[in-house]
PDB file of C-alpha atoms in Angstrom:
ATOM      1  CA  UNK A   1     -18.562  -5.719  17.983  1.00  0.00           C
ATOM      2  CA  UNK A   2     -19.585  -7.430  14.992  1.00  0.00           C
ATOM      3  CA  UNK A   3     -16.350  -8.324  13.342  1.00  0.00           C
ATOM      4  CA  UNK A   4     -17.362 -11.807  13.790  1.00  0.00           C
ATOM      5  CA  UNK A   5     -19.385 -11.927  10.746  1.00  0.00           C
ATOM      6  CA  UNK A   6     -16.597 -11.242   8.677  1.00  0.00           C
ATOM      7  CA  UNK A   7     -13.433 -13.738   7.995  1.00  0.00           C
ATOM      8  CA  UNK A   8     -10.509 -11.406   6.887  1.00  0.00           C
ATOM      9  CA  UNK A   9      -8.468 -14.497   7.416  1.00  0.00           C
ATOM     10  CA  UNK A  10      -5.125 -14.281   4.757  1.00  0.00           C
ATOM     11  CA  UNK A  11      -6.206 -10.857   3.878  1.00  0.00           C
ATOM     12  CA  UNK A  12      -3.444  -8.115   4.666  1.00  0.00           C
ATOM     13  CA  UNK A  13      -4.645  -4.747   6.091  1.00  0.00           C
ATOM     14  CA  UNK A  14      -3.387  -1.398   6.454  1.00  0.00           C
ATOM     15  CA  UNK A  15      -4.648   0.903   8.766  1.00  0.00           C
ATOM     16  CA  UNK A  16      -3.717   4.361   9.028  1.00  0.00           C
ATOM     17  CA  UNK A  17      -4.155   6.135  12.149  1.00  0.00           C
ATOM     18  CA  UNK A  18      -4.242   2.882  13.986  1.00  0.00           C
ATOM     19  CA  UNK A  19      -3.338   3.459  16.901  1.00  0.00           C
ATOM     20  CA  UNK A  20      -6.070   5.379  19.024  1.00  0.00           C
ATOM     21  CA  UNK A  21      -9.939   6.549  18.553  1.00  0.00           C
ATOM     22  CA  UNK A  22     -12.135   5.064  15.160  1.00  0.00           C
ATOM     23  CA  UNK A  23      -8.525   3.601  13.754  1.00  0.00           C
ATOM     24  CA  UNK A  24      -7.755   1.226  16.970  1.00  0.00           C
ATOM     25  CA  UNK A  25     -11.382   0.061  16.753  1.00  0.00           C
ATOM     26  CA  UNK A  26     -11.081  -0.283  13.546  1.00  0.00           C
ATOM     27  CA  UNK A  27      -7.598  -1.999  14.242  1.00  0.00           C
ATOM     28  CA  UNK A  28      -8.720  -4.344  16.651  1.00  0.00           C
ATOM     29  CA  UNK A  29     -11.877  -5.294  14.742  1.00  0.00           C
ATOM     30  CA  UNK A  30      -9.981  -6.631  11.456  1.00  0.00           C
ATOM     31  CA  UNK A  31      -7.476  -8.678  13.812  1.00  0.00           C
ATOM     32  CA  UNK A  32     -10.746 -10.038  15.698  1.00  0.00           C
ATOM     33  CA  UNK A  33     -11.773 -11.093  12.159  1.00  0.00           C
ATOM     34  CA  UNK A  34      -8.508 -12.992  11.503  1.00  0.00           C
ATOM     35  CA  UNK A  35      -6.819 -10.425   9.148  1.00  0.00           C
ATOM     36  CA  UNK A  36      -3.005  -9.423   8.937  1.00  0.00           C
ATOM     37  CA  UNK A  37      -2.664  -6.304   9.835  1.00  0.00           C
ATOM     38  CA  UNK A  38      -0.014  -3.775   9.740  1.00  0.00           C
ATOM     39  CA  UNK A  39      -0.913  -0.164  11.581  1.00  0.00           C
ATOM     40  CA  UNK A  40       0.279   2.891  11.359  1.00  0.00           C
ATOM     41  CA  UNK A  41       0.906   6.307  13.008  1.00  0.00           C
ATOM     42  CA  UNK A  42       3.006   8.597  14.661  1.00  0.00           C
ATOM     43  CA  UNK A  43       3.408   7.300  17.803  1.00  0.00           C
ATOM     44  CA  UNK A  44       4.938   4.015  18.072  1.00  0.00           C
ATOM     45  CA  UNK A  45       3.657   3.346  21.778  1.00  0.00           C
ATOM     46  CA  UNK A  46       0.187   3.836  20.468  1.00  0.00           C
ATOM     47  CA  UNK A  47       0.481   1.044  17.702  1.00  0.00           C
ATOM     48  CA  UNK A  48       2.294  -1.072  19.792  1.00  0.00           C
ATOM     49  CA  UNK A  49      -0.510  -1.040  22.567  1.00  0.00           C
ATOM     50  CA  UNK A  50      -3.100  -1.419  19.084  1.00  0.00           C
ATOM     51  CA  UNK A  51      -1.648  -4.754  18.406  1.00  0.00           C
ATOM     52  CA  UNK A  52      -1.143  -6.196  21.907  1.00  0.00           C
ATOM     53  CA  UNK A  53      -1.931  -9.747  22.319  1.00  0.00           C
ATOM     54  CA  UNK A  54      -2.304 -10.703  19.021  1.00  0.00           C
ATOM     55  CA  UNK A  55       0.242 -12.857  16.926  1.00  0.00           C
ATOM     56  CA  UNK A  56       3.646 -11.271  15.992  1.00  0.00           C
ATOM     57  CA  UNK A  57       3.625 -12.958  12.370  1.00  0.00           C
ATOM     58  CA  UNK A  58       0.290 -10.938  11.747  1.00  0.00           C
ATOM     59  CA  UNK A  59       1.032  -7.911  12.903  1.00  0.00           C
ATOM     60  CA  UNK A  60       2.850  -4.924  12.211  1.00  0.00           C
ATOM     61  CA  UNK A  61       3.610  -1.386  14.196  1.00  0.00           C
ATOM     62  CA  UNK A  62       4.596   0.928  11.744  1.00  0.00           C
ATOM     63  CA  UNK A  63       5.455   4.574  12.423  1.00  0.00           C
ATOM     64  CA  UNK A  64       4.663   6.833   9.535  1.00  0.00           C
ATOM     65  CA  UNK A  65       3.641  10.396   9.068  1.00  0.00           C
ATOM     66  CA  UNK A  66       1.007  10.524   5.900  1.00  0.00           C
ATOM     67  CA  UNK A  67       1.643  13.602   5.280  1.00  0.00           C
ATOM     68  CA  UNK A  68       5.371  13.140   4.121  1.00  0.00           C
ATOM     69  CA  UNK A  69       5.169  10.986   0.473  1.00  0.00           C
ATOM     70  CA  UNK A  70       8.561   9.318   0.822  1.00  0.00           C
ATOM     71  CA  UNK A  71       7.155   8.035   4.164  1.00  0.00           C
ATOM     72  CA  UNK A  72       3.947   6.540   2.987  1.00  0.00           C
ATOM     73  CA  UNK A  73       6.187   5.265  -0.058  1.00  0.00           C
ATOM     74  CA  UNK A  74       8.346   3.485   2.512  1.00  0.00           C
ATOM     75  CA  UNK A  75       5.639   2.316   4.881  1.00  0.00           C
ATOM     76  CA  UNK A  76       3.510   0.731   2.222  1.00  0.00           C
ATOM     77  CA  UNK A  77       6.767  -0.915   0.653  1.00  0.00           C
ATOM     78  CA  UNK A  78       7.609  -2.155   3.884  1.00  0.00           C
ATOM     79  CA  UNK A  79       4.543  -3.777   4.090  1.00  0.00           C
ATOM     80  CA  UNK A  80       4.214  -5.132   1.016  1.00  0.00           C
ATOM     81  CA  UNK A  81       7.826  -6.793   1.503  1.00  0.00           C
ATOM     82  CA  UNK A  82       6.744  -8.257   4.831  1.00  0.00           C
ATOM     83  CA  UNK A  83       3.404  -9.673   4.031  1.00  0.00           C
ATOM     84  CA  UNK A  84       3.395 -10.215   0.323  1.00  0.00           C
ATOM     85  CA  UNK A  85       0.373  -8.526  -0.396  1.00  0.00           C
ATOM     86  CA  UNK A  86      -1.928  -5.586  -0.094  1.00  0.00           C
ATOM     87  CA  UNK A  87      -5.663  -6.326   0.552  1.00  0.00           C
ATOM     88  CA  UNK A  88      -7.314  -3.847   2.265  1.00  0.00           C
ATOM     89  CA  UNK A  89      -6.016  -0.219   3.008  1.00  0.00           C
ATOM     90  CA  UNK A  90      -8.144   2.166   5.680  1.00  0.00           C
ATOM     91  CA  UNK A  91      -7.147   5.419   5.567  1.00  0.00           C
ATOM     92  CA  UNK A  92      -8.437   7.804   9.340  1.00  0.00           C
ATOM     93  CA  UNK A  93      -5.167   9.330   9.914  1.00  0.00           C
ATOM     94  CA  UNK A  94      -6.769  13.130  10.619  1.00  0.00           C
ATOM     95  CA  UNK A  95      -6.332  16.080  11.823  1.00  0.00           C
ATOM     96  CA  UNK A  96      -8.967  18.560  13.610  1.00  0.00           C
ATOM     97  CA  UNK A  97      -9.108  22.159  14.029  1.00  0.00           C
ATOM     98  CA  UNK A  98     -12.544  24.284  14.527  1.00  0.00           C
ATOM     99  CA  UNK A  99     -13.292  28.111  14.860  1.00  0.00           C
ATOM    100  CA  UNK A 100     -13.848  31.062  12.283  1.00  0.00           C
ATOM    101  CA  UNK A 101     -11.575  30.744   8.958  1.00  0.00           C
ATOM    102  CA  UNK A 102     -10.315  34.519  10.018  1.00  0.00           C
ATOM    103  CA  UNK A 103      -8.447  33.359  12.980  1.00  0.00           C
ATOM    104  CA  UNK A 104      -6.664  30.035  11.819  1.00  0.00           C
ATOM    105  CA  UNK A 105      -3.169  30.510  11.679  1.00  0.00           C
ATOM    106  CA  UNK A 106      -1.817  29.776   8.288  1.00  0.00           C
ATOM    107  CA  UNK A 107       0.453  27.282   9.654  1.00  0.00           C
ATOM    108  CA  UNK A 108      -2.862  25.669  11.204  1.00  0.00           C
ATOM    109  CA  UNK A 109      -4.492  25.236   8.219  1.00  0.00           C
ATOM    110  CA  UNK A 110      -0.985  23.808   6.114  1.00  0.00           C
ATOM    111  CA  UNK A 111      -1.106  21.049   8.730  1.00  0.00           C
ATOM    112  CA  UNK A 112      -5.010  19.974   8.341  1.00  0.00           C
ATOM    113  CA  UNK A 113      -4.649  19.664   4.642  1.00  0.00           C
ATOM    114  CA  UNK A 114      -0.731  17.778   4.575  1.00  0.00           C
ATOM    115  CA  UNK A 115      -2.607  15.381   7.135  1.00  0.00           C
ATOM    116  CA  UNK A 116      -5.856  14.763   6.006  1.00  0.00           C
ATOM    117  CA  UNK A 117      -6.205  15.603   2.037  1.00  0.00           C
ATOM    118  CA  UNK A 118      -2.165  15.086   1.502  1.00  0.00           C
ATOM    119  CA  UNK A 119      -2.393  12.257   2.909  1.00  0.00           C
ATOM    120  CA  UNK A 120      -5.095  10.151   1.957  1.00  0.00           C
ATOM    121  CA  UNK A 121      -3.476  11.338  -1.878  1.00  0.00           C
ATOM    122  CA  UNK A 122       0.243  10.184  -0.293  1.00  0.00           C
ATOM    123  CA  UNK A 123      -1.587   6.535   0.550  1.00  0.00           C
ATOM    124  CA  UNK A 124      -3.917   6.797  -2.381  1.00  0.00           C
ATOM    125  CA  UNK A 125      -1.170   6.495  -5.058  1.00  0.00           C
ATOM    126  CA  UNK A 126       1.156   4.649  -2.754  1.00  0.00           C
ATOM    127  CA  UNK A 127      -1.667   1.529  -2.498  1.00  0.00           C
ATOM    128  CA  UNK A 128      -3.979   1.245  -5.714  1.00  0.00           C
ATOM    129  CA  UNK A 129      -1.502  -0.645  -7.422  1.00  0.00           C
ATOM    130  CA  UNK A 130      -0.910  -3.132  -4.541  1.00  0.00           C
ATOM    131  CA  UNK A 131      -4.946  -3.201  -4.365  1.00  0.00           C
ATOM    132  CA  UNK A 132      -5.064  -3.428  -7.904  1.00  0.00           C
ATOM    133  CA  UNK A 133      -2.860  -6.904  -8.106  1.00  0.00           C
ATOM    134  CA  UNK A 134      -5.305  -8.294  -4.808  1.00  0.00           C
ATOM    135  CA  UNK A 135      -8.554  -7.207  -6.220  1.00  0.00           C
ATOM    136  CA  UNK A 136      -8.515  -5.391  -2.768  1.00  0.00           C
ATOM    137  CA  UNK A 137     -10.262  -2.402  -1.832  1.00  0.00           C
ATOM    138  CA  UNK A 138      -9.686   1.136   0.173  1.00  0.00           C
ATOM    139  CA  UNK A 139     -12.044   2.421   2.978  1.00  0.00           C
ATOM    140  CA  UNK A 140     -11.161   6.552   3.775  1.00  0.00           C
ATOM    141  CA  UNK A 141     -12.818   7.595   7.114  1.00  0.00           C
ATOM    142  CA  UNK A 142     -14.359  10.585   5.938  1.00  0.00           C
ATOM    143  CA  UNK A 143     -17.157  12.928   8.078  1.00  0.00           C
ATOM    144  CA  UNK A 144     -20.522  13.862   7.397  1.00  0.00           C
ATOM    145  CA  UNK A 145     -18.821  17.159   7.851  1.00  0.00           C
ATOM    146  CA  UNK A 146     -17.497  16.742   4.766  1.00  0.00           C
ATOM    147  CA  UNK A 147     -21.246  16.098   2.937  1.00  0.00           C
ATOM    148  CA  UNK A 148     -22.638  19.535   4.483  1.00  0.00           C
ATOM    149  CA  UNK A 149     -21.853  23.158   5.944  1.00  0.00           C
ATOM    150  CA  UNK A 150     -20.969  23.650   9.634  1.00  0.00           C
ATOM    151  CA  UNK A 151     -20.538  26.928  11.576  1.00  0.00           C
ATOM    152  CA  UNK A 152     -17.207  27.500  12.622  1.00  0.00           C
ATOM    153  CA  UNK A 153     -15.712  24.294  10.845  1.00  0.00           C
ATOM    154  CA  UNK A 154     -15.211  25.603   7.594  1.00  0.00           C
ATOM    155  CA  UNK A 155     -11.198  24.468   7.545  1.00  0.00           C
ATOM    156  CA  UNK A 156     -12.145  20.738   8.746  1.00  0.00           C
ATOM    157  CA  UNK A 157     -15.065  20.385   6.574  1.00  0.00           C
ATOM    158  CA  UNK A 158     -13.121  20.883   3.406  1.00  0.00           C
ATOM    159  CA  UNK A 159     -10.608  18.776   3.764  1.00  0.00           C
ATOM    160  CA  UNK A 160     -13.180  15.872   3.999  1.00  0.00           C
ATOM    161  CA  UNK A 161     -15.544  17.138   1.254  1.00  0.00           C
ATOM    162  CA  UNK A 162     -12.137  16.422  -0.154  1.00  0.00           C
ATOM    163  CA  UNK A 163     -11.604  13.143   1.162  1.00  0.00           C
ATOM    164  CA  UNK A 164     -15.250  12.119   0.073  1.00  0.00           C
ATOM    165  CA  UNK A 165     -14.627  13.091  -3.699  1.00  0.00           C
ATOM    166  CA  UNK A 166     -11.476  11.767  -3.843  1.00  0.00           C
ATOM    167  CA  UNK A 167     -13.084   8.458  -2.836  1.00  0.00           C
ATOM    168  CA  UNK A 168     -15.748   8.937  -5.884  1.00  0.00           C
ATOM    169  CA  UNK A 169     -13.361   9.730  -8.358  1.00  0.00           C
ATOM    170  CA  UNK A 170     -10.953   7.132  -8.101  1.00  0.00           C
ATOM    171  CA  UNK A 171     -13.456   4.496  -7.905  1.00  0.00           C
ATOM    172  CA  UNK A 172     -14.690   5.348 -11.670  1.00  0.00           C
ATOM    173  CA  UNK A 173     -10.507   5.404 -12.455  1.00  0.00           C
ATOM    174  CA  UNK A 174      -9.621   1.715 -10.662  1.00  0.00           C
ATOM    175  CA  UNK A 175     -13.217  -0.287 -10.792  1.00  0.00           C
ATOM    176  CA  UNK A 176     -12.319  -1.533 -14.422  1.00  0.00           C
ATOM    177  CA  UNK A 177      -9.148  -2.548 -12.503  1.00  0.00           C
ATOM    178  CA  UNK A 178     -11.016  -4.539  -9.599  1.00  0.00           C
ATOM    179  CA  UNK A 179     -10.534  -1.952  -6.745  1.00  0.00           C
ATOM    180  CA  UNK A 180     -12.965  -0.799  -4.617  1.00  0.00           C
ATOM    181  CA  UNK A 181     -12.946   2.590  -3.119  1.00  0.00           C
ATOM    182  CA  UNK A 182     -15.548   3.919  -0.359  1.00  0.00           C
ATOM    183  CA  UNK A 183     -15.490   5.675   2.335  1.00  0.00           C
ATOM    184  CA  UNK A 184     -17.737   6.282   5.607  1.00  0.00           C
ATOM    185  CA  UNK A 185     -18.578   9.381   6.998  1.00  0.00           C
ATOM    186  CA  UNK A 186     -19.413   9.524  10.966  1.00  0.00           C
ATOM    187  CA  UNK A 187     -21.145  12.505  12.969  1.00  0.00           C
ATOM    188  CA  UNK A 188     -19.556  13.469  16.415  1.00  0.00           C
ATOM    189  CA  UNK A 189     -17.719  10.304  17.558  1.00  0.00           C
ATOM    190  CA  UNK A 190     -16.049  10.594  21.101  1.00  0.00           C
ATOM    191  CA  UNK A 191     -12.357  10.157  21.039  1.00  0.00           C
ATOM    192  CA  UNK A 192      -9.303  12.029  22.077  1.00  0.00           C
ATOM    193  CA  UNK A 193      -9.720  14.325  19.193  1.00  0.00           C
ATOM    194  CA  UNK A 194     -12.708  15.270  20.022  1.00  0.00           C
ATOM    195  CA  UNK A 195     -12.249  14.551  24.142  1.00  0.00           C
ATOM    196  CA  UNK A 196     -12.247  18.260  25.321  1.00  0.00           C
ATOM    197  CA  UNK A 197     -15.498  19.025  23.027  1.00  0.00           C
ATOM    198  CA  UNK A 198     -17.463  16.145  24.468  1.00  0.00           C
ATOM    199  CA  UNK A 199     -16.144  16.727  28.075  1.00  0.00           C
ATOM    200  CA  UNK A 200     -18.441  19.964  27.769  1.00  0.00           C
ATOM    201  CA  UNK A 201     -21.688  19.632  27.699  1.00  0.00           C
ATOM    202  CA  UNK A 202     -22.463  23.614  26.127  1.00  0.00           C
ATOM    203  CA  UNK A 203     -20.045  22.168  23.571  1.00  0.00           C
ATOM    204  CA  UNK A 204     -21.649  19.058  22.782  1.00  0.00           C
ATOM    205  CA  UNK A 205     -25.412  19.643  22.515  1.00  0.00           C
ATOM    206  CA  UNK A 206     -25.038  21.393  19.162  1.00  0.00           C
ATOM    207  CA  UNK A 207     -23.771  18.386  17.290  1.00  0.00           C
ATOM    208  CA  UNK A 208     -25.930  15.929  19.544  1.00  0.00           C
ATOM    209  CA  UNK A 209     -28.992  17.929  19.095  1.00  0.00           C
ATOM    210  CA  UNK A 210     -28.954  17.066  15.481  1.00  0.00           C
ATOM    211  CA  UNK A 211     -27.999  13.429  16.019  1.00  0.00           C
ATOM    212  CA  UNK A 212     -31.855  10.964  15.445  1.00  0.00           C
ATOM    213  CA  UNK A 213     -30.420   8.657  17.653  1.00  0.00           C
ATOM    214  CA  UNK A 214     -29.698  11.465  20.189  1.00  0.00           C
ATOM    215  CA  UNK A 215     -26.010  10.564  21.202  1.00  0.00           C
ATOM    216  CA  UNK A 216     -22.803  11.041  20.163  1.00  0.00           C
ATOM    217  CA  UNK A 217     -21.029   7.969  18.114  1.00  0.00           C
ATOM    218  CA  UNK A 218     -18.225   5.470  19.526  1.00  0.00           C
ATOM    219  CA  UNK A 219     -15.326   4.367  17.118  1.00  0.00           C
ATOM    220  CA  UNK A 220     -16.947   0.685  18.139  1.00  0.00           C
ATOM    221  CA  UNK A 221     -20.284   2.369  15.811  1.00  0.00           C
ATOM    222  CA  UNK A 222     -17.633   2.481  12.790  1.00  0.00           C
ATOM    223  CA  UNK A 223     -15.553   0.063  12.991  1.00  0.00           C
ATOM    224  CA  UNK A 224     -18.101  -2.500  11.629  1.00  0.00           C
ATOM    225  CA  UNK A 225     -19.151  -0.569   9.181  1.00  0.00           C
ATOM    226  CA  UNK A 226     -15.587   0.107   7.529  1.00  0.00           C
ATOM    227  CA  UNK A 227     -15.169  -4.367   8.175  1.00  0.00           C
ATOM    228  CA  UNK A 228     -18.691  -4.463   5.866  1.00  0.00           C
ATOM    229  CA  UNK A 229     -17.293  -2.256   3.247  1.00  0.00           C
ATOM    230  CA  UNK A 230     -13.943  -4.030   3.016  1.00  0.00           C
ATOM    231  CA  UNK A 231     -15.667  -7.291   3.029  1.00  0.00           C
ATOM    232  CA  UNK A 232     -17.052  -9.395  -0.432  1.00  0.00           C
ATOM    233  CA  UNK A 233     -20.577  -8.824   1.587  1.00  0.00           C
ATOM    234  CA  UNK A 234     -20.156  -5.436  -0.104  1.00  0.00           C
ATOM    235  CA  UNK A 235     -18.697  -6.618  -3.276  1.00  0.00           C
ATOM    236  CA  UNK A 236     -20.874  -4.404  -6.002  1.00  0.00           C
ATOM    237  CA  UNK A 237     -20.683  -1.331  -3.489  1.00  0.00           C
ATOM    238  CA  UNK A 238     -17.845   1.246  -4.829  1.00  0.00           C
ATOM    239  CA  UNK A 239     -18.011   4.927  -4.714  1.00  0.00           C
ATOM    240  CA  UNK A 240     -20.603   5.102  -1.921  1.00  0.00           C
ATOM    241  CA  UNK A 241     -19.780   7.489   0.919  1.00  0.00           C
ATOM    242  CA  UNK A 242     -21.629   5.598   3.576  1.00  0.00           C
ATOM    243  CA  UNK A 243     -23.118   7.820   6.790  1.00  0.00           C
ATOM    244  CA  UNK A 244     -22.440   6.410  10.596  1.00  0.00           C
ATOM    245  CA  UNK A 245     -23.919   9.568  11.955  1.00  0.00           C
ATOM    246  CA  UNK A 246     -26.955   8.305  14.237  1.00  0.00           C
ATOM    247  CA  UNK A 247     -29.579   9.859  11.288  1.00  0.00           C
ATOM    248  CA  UNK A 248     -27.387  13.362  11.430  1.00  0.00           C
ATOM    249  CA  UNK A 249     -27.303  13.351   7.399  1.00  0.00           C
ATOM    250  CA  UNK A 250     -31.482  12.623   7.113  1.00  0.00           C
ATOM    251  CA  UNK A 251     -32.338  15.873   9.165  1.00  0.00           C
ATOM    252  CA  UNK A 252     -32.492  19.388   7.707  1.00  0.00           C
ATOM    253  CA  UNK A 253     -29.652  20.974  10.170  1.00  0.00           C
ATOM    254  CA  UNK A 254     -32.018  22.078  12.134  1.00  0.00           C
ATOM    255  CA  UNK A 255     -32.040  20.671  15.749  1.00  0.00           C
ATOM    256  CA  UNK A 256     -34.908  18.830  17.523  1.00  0.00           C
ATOM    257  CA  UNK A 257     -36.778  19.465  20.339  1.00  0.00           C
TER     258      UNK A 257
END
């Protein structure tokens, strides 16, 4: 990994979704860079396990369910209170579902948006004024889904379209204010969301048959890129949704031979 050209050393992150997939390399690549770092999620094990063998006065698990307010309200207080600041704030908690818009249950659909559109809003509001008082910045880990149509994703794919213009927005809002907001946007990445997908290979080849580089993506692939974005390396970049997607967004949707 890469994290060793950037020094996060006595900046404070928070990363959402920490604890497994794109957040723990994410996770793990801003503590290999000397940052702070407080992680969250839902399952404490997970973060615990994120932040294992690194210094307890520079880390942080902290259980929180972005799609509850009060909870982000409390988690980002919390960290604020422990650390003193707010530098950098990652937001990949997520949610996944897939297949026609006819047969997701309504209940289905309520949790894909609380998670990944109420949420990223939840941390959003909870963190620009922290971010605002660092001059720190926000990285959402948005999809290349969410730049383009997919069959059968229709659900998943709005909710990051969301994510991505949400990211665009609020940077015109907060840049007079010193905050930086981007976001990156991967292609297939292989982690447990996506586990039983990339276990089959019938599954697979649609989404890798329209990937340049002719694989699927690792959360090691993103991790640096989110470290470059949050880093002063990438200090006149705001509003950018940045592909990770092996040359997915450069192709016409149709898939090569």
């Amino acid at each position: 990994m890469a994290s060793s050209s950037f020094d996060f050393t006595g900046s404070v992150v928070l990363v959402t979704g920490g604890g497994s997939g794109i957040g723990l390399a994410i996770t793990r690549a801003f503590l290999d860079a000397g940052a702070t770092v407080a992680v969250s999620g839902r399952r404490p094990d997970r973060l615990e396990q994120a932040l294992a063998g690194h210094p307890a006065e520079r880390t942080a698990a902290l259980p929180a369910d972005v799609s509850d307010g009060a909870q982000v309200t409390r988690l980002v207080a919390d960290v604020v209170e422990r650390f003193g600041r707010l530098d950098v704030v990652v937001s990949n908690a997520a949610g996944y579902e897939s297949g026609p818009l006819t047969e997701l249950a309504d209940d289905a659909w309520e949790r894909l948006r609380a998670t990944n559109v109420d949420g990223f809003f939840h941390l959003a509001k909870a963190t620009l004024p922290h971010l605002a008082t660092s001059g720190g910045n926000l990285v959402a880990v948005s999809s290349v889904s969410g730049e383009r149509g997919d069959w059968g994703q229709a659900a998943y794919n709005a909710t990051k379209a969301a994510i991505s213009n949400f990211v665009r927005s609020l940077a015109l809002d907060w840049g007079a204010r010193g905050v930086r907001l981007n976001a990156v946007a991967p292609a297939f990445t292989l982690t447990e969301l996506t586990e039983g997908m990339g276990r089959d290979e019938a599954s697979l080849a649609p989404f890798v048959n329209r990937i340049a580089l002719g694989r699927p993506g690792e959360p090691e692939d993103v991790a640096p890129v989110v470290l470059f974005l949050a880093s002063e390396a990438a200090g006149y970049v705001t509003g950018a949704v940045v592909p990770v997607d092996g040359g997915t967004s450069a192709s016409t949707g149709q898939p090569h031979v």
